[in-house]
Coordinates of C-alpha atoms in Angstrom, one line a residue:
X952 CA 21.7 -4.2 -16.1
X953 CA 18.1 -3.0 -14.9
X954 CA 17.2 0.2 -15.1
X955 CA 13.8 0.3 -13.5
X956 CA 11.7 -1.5 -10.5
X957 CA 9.6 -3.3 -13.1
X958 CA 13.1 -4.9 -14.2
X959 CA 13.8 -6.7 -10.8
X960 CA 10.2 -6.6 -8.7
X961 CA 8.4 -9.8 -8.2
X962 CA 5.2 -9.2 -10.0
X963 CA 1.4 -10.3 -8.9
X964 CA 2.0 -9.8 -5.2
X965 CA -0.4 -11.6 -2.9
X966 CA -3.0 -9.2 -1.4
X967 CA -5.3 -9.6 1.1
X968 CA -8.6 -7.6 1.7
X969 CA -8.3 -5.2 4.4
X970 CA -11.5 -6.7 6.4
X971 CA -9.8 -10.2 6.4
X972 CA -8.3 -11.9 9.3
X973 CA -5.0 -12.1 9.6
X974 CA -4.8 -15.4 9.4
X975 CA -5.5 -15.7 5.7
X976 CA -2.8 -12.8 6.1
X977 CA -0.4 -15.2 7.4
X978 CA -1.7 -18.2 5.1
X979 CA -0.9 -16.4 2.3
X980 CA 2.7 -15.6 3.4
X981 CA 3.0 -19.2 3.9
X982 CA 2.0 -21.0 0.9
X983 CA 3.7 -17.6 -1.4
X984 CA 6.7 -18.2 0.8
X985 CA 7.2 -14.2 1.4
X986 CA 7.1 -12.2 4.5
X987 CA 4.5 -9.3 3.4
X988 CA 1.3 -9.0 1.5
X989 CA -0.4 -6.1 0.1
X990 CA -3.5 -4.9 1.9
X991 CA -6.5 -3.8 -0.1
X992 CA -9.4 -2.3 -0.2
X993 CA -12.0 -2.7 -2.6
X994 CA -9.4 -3.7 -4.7
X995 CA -7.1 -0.6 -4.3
X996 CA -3.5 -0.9 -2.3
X997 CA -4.6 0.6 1.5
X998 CA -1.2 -0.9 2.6
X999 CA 1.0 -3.6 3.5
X1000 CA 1.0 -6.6 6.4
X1001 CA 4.8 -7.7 7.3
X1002 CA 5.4 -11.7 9.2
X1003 CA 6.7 -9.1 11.9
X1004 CA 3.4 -6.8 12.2
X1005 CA 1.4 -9.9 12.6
X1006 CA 3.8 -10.8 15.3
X1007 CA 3.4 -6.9 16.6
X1008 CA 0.6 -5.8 16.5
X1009 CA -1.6 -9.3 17.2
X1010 CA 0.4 -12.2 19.2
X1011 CA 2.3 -9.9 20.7
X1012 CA -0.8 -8.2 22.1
X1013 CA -2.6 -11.4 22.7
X1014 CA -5.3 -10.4 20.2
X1015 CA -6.3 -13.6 18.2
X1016 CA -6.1 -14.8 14.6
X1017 CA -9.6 -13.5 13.6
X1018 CA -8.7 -9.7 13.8
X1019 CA -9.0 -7.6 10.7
X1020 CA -5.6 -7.4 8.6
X1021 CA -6.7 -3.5 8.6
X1022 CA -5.7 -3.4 12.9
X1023 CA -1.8 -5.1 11.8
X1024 CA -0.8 -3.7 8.8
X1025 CA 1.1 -0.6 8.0
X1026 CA -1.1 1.9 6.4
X1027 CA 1.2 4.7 5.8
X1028 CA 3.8 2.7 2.9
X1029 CA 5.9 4.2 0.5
X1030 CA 5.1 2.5 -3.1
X1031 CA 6.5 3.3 -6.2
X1032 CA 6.0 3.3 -9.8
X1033 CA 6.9 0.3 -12.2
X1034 CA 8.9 2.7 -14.0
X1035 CA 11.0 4.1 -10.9
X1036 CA 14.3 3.6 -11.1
X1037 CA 17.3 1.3 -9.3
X1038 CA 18.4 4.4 -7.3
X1039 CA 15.0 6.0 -6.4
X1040 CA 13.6 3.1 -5.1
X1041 CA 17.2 2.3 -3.2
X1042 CA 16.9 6.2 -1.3
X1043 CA 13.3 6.0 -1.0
X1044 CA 14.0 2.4 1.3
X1045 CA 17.2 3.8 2.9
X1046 CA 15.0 7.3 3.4
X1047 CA 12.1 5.4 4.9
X1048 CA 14.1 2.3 6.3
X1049 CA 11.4 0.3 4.8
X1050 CA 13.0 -3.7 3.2
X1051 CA 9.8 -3.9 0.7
X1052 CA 7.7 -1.2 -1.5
X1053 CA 4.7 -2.3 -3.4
X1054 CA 4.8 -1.0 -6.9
X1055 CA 1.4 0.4 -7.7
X1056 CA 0.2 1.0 -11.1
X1057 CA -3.5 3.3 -11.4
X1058 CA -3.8 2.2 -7.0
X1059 CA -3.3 -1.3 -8.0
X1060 CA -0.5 -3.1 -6.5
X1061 CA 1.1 -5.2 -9.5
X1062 CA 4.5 -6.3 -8.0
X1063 CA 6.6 -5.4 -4.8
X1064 CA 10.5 -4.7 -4.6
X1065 CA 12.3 -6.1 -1.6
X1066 CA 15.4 -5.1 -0.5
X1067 CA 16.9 -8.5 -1.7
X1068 CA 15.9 -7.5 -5.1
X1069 CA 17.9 -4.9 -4.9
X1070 CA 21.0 -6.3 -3.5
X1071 CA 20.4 -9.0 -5.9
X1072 CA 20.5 -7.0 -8.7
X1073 CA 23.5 -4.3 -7.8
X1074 CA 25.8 -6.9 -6.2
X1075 CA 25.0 -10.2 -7.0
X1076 CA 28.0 -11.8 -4.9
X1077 CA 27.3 -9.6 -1.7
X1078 CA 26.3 -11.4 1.3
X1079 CA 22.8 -10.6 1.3
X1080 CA 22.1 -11.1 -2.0
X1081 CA 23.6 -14.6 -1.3
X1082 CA 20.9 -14.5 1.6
X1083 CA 18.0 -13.3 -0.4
X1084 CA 18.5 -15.9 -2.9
X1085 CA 18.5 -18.5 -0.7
X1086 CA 15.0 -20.9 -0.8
X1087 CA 12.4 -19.1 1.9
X1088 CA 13.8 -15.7 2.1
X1089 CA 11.6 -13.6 0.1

């Protein structure tokens, strides 16, 4: 059974530079089939850009496609360390009602923990880790 985040996060998240448009935002949570990439700058996790903040914070706002990730994403997110544990990262998300939190090594970003993960990995039969498993729900 896994003890720590760096037992069930999916590692080398996509990341996007925070003066980017949000459409390479968005093309990267297309062709890495997830709903969230990590937000840089210079290199160094400045946050995180959900399918829903684009929708948000851009469309829903009739801005266009060419504003900068930095104007959509969230820039207060709770991360974690690869060594957190199961539980920590389960109260920090149920704390923070957050579904994701990048795991950040020396301000990198080297893997991200969803919600799914989780489920997946303390009830493997429950309905959303059925959900989670499922093809193009990550």
């Amino acid at each position: 059974m896994a003890k720590t985040v760096a037992d069930v996060m999916t590692s080398h998240p996509a990341t996007v530079e925070a003066d980017q448009p949000v459409s390479v935002a968005a093309s990267l949570m297309r062709d890495n089939d997830t709903g969230a990439v990590i937000v840089n700058d210079n290199g160094r996790m400045k946050g995180i850009v959900t399918d829903r903040d684009i929708t948000v914070r851009v469309v829903a706002d009739d801005r266009g496609p060419d504003t900068p990730v930095r104007e959509a994403c969230s820039p207060s997110v709770e991360a974690v360390g690869p060594d957190t544990s199961i539980e920590q990262a389960v109260q920090l998300m149920r704390t923070h009602a957050v579904r994701r939190l990048p795991v950040v090594e020396d301000g990198r970003a080297v893997g991200v923990v969803s919600l799914g993960d989780l489920a997946m990995e303390r009830d493997p039969d429950s309905a959303l880790a059925d959900i989670s498993a499922a093809e193009g729900n990550r």
